[in-house]
PDB file of C-alpha atoms in Angstrom:
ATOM      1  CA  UNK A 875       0.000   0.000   0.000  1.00 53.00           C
ATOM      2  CA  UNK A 876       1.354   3.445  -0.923  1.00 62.00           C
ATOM      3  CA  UNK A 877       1.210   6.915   0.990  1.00 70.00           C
ATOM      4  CA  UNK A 878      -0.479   8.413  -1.764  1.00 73.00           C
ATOM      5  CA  UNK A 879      -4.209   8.993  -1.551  1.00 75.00           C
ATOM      6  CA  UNK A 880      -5.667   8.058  -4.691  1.00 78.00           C
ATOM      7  CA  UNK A 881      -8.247  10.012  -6.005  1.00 77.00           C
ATOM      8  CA  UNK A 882     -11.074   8.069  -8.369  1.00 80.00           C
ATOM      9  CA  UNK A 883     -11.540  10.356 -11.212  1.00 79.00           C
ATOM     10  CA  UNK A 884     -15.435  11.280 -11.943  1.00 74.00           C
ATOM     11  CA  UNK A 885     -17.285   9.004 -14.316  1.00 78.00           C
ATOM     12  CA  UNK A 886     -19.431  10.562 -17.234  1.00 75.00           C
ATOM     13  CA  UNK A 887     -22.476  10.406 -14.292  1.00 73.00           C
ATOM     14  CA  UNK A 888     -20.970  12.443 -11.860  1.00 70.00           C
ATOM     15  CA  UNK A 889     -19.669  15.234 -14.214  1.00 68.00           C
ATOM     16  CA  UNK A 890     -23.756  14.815 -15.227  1.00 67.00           C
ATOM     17  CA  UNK A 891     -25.296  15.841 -11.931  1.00 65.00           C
ATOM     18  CA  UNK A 892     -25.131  19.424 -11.771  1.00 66.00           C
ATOM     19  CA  UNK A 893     -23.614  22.902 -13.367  1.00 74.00           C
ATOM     20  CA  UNK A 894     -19.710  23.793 -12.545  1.00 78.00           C
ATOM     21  CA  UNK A 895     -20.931  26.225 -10.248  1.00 80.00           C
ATOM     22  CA  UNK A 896     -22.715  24.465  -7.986  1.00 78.00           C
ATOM     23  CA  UNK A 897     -20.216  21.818  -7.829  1.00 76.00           C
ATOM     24  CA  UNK A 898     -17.740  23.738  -6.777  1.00 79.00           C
ATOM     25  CA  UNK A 899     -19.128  25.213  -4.695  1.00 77.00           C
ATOM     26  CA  UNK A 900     -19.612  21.510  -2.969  1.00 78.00           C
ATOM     27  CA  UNK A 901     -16.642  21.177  -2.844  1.00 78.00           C
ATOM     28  CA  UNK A 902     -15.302  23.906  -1.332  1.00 76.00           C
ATOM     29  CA  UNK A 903     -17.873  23.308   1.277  1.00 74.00           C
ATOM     30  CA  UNK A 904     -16.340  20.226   1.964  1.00 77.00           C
ATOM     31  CA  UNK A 905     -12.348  21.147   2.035  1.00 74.00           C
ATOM     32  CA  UNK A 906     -10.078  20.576   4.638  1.00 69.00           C
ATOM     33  CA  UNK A 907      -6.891  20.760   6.121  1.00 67.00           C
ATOM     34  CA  UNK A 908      -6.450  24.395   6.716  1.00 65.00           C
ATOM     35  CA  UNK A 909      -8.424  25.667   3.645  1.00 65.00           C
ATOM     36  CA  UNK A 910     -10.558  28.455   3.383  1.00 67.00           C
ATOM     37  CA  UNK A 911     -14.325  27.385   3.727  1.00 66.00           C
ATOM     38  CA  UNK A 912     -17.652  28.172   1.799  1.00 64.00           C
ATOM     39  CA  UNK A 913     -19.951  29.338   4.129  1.00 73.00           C
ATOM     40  CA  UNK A 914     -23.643  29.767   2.335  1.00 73.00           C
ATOM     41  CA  UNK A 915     -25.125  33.237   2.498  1.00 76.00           C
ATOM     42  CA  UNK A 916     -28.530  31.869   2.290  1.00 75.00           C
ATOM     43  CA  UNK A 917     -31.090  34.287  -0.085  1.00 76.00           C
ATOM     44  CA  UNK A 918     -29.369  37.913  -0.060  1.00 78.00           C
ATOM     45  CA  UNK A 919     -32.345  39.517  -2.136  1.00 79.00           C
ATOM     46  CA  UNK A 920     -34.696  39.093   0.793  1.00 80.00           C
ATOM     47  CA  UNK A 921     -35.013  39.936   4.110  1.00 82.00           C
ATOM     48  CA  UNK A 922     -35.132  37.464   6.904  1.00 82.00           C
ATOM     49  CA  UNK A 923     -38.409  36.938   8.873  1.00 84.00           C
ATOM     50  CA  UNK A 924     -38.193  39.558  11.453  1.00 84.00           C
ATOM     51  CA  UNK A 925     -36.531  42.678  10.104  1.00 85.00           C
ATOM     52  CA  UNK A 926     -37.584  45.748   9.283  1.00 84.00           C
ATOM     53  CA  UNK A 927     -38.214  44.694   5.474  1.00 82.00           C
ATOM     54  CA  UNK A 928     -39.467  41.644   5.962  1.00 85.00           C
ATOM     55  CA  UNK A 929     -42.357  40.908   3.798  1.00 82.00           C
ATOM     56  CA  UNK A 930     -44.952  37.713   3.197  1.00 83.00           C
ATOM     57  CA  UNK A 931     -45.355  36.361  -0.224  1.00 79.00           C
ATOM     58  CA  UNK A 932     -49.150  37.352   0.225  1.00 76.00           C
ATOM     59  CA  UNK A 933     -48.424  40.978   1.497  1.00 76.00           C
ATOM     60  CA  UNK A 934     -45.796  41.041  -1.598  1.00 76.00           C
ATOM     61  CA  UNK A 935     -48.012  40.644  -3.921  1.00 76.00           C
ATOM     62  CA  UNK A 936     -50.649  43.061  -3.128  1.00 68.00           C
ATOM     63  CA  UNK A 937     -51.906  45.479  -5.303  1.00 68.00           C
ATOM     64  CA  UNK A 938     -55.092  46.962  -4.150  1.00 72.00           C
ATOM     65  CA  UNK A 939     -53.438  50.178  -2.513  1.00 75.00           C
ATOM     66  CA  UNK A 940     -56.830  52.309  -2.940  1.00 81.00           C
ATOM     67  CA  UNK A 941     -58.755  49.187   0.052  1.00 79.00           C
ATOM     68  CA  UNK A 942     -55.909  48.763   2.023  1.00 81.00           C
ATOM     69  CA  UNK A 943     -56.183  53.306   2.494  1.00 86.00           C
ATOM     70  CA  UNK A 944     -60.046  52.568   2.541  1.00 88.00           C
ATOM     71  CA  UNK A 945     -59.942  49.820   5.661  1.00 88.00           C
ATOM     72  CA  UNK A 946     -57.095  52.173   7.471  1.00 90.00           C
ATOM     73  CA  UNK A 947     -59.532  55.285   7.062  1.00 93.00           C
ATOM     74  CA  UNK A 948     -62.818  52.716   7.837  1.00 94.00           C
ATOM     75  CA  UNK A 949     -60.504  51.562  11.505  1.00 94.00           C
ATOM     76  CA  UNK A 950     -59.953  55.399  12.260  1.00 95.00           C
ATOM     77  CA  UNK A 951     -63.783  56.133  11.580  1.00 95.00           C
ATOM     78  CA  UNK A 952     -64.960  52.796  13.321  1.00 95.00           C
ATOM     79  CA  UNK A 953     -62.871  54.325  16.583  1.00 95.00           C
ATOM     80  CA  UNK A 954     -64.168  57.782  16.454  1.00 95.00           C
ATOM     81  CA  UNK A 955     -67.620  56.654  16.755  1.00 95.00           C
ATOM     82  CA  UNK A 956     -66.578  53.941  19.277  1.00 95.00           C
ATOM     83  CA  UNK A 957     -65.469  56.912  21.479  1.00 95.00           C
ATOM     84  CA  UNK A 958     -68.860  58.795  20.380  1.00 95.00           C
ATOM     85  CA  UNK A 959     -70.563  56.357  21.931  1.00 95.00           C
ATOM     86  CA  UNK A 960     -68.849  55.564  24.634  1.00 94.00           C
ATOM     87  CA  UNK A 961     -69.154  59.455  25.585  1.00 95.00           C
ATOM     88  CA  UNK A 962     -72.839  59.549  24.967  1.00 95.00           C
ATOM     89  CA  UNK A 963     -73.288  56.663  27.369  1.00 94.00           C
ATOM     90  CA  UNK A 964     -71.769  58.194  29.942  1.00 94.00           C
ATOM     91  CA  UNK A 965     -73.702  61.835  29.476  1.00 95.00           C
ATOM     92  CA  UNK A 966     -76.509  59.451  29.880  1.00 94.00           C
ATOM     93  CA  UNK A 967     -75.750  57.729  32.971  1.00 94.00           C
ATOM     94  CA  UNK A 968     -74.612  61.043  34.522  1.00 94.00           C
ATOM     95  CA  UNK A 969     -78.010  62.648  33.296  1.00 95.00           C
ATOM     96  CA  UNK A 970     -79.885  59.626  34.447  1.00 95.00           C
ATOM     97  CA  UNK A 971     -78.073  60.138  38.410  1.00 94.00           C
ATOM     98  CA  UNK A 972     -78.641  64.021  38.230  1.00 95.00           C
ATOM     99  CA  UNK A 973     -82.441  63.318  37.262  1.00 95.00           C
ATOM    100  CA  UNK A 974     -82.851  60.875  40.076  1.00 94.00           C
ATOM    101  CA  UNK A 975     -80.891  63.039  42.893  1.00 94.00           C
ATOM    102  CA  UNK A 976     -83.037  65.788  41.716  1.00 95.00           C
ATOM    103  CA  UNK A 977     -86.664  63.800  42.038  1.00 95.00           C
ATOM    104  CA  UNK A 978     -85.780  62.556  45.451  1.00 94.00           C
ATOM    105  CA  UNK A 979     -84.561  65.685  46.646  1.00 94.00           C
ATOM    106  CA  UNK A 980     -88.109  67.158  45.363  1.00 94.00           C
ATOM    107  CA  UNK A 981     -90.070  63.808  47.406  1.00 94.00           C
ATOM    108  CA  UNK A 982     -87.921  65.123  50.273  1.00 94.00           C
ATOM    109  CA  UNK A 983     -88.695  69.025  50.295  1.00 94.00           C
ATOM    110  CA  UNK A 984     -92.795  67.863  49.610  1.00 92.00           C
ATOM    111  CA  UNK A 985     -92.710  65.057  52.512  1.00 91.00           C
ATOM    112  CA  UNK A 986     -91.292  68.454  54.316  1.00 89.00           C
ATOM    113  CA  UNK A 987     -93.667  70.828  53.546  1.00 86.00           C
ATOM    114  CA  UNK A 988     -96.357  68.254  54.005  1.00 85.00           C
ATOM    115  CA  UNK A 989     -95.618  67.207  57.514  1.00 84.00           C
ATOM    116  CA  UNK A 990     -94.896  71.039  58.752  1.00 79.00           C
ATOM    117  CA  UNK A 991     -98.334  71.546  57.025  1.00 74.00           C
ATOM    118  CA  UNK A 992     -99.956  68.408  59.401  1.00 73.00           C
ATOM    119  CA  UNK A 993     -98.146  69.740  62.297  1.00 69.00           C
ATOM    120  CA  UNK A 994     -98.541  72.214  65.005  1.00 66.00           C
ATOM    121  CA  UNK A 995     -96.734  74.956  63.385  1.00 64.00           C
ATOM    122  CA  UNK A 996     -98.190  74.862  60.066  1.00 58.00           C
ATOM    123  CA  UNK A 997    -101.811  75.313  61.864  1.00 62.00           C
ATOM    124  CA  UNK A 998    -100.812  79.165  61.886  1.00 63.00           C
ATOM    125  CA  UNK A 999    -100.867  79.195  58.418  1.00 63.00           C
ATOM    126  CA  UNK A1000    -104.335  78.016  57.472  1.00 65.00           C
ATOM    127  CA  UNK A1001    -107.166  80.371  56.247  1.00 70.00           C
ATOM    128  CA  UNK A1002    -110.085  81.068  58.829  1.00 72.00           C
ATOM    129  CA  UNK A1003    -112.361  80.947  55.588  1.00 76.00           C
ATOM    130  CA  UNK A1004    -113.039  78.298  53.237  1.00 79.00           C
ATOM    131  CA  UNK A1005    -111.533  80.648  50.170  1.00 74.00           C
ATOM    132  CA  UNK A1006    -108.703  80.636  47.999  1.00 80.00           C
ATOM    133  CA  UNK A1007    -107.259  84.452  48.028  1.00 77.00           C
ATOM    134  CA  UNK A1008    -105.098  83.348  45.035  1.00 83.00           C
ATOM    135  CA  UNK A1009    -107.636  81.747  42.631  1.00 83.00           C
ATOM    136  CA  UNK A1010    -110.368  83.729  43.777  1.00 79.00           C
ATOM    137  CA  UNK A1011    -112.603  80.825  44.234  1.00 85.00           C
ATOM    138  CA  UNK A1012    -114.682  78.835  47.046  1.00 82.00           C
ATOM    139  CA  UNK A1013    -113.447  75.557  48.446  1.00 82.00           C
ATOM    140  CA  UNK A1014    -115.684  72.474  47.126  1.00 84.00           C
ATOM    141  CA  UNK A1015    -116.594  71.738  50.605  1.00 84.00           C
ATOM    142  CA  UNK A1016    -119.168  72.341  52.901  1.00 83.00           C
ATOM    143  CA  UNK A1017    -117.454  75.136  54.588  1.00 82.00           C
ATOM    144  CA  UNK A1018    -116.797  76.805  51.312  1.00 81.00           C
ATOM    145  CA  UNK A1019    -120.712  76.544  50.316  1.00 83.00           C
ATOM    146  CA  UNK A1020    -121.448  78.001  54.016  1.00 84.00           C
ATOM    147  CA  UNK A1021    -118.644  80.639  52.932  1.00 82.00           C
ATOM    148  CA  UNK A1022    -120.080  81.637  49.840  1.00 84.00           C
ATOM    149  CA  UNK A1023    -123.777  81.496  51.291  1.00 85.00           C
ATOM    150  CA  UNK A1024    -122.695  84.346  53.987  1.00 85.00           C
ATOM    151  CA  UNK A1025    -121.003  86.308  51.556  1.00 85.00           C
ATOM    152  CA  UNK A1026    -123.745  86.657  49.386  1.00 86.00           C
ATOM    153  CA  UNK A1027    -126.280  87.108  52.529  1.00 86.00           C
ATOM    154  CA  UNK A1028    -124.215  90.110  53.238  1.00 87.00           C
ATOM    155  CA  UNK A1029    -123.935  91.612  49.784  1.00 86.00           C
ATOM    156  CA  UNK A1030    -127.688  91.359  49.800  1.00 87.00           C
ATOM    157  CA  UNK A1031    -128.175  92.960  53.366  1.00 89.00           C
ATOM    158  CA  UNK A1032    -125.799  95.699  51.888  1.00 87.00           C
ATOM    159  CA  UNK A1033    -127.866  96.116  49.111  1.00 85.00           C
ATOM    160  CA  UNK A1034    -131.316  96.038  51.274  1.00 85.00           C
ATOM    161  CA  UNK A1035    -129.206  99.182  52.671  1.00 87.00           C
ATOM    162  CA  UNK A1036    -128.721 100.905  50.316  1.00 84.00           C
ATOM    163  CA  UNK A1037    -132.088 100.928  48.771  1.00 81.00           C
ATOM    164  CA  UNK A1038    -134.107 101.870  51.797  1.00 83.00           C
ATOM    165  CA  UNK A1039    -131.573 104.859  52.421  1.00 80.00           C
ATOM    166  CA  UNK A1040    -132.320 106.111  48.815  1.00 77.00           C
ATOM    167  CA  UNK A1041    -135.411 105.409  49.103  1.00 75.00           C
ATOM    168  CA  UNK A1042    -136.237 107.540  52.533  1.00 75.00           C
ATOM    169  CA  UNK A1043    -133.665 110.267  51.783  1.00 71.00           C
ATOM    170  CA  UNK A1044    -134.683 110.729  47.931  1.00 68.00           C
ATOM    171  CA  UNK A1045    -137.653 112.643  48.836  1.00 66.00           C
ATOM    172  CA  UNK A1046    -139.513 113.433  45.630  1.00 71.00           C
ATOM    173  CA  UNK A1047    -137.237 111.648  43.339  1.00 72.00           C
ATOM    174  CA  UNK A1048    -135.516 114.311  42.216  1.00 73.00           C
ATOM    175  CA  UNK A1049    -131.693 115.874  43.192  1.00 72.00           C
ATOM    176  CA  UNK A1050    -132.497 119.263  44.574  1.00 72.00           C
ATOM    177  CA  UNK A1051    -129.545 120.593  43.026  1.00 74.00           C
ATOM    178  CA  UNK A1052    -129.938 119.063  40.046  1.00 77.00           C
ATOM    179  CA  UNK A1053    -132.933 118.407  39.043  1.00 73.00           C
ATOM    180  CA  UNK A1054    -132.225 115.119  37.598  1.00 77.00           C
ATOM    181  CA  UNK A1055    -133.992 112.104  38.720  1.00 76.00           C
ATOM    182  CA  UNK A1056    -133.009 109.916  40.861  1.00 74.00           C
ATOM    183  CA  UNK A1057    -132.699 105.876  39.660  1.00 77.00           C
ATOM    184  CA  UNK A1058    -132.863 103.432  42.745  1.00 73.00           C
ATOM    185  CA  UNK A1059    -129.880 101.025  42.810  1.00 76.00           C
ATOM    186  CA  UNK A1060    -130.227  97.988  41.589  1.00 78.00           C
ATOM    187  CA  UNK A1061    -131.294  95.631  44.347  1.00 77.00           C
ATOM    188  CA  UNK A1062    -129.125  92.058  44.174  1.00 77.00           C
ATOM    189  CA  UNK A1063    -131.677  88.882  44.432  1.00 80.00           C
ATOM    190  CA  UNK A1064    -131.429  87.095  47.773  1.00 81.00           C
ATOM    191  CA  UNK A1065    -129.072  83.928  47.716  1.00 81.00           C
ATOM    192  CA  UNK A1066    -131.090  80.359  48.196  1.00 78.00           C
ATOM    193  CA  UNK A1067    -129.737  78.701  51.463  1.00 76.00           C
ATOM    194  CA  UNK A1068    -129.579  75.524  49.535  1.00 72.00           C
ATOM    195  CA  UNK A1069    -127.306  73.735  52.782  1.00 67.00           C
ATOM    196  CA  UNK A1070    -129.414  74.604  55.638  1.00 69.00           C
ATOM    197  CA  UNK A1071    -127.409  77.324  56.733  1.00 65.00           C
ATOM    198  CA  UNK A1072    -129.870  79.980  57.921  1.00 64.00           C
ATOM    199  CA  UNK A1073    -129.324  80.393  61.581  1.00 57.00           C
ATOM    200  CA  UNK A1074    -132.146  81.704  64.049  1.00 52.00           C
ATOM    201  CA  UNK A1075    -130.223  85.458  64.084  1.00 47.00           C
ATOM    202  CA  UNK A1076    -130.391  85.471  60.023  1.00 49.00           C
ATOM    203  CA  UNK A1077    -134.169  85.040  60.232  1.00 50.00           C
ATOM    204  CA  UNK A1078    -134.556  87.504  63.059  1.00 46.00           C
ATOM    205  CA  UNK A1079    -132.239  90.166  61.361  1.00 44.00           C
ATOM    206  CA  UNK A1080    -133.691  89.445  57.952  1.00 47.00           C
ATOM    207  CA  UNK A1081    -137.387  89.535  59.356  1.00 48.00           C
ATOM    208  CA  UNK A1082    -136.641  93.343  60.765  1.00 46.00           C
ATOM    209  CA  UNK A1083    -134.829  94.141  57.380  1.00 45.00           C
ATOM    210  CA  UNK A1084    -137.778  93.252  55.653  1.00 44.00           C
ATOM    211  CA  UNK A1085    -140.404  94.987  58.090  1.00 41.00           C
ATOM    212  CA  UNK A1086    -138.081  98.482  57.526  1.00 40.00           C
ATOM    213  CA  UNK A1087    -138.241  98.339  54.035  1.00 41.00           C
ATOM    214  CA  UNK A1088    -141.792  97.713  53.958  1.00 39.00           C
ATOM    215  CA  UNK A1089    -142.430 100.598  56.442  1.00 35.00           C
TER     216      UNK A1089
END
């Protein structure tokens, strides 16, 4: 056995199984002994997964420039009114608390005024007639019919007055000074006591009214 290492020369297959390039490339892969070695770059015309240009094959490709602005302007729309109504809610629910602190506050002040109104120190404060001074009208109760019955019992006494005063101090019917005629006031028709509330004095006083003005 020699020291020489043979080397078996390449049959017409093996110089058939790829371009010079490539082959040599092999086989400087595969040197040794000190020799410089072929390291691969890998692709150098793209960028690896994870850098700045890194690109799919899908995103690439992709030619519809005009959607991909439309979808970014769609997201910044979709988010405005996101915030819209996320704002509007809560105007709501803040309304919705005022509204409610407000009503019971108003139940409060009316439960108030209603219970000084039941109590002792409201009593002060009620009307000694059955009338409303601000509406100008009788109360639809008993006392307010009694009210009005007196009232106009009195405007007719008034008016009894006043026509037997003309009547006795008009002398001929004529103003002396004058010499007009006197008209007799007009004489207001006496109220019905519909409720039973003509008390023994109203018949005695109305009794002597009526005897005057006859005499």
């Amino acid at each position: 056995m020699s020291g020489f290492r043979a080397v078996q020369a390449p049959s017409r297959a093996d110089n058939k199984r790829g371009d010079k390039e490539a082959f040599e490339k092999e086989r400087l892969a595969v040197r040794k002994e000190g020799f410089q070695r072929w390291l691969d770059p890998g692709v150098v015309v793209e960028a690896a997964p994870g850098s700045l240009g890194y690109a799919t094959v899908s995103d690439r490709y992709q030619t519809g420039a005009a959607s991909h602005l439309k979808e970014q302007r769609d997201a910044v729309i979709e988010e405005r009114e996101r915030k819209q109504e996320r704002a509007r809610e809560s105007n709501l629910q803040k309304e919705e608390t005022r509204w409610q602190a407000a009503m019971q506050q108003h139940h409060m002040e009316e439960a108030r005024d209603q219970a000084l109104a039941d109590g002792s120190k409201g009593s002060s404060n009620h009307s000694s007639v059955a009338y409303d001074p601000i509406s100008l009208e009788y109360h639809p109760t008993m006392q307010g019919q009694k009210q009005k019955y007196e009232d106009d019992l009195q405007r007719y006494k008034q008016g009894v007055r006043t026509e037997t005063l003309h009547r006795r101090g008009a002398g001929g019917g004529f103003n002396p000074i004058t010499g007009h005629e006197l008209s007799a006031p007009a004489l207001p028709g006496k109220p019905r006591d519909i409720g039973g509330f003509h008390s023994p004095f109203n018949n005695a006083y109305n009794a002597g009214g009526n005897g005057g003005g006859g005499g």
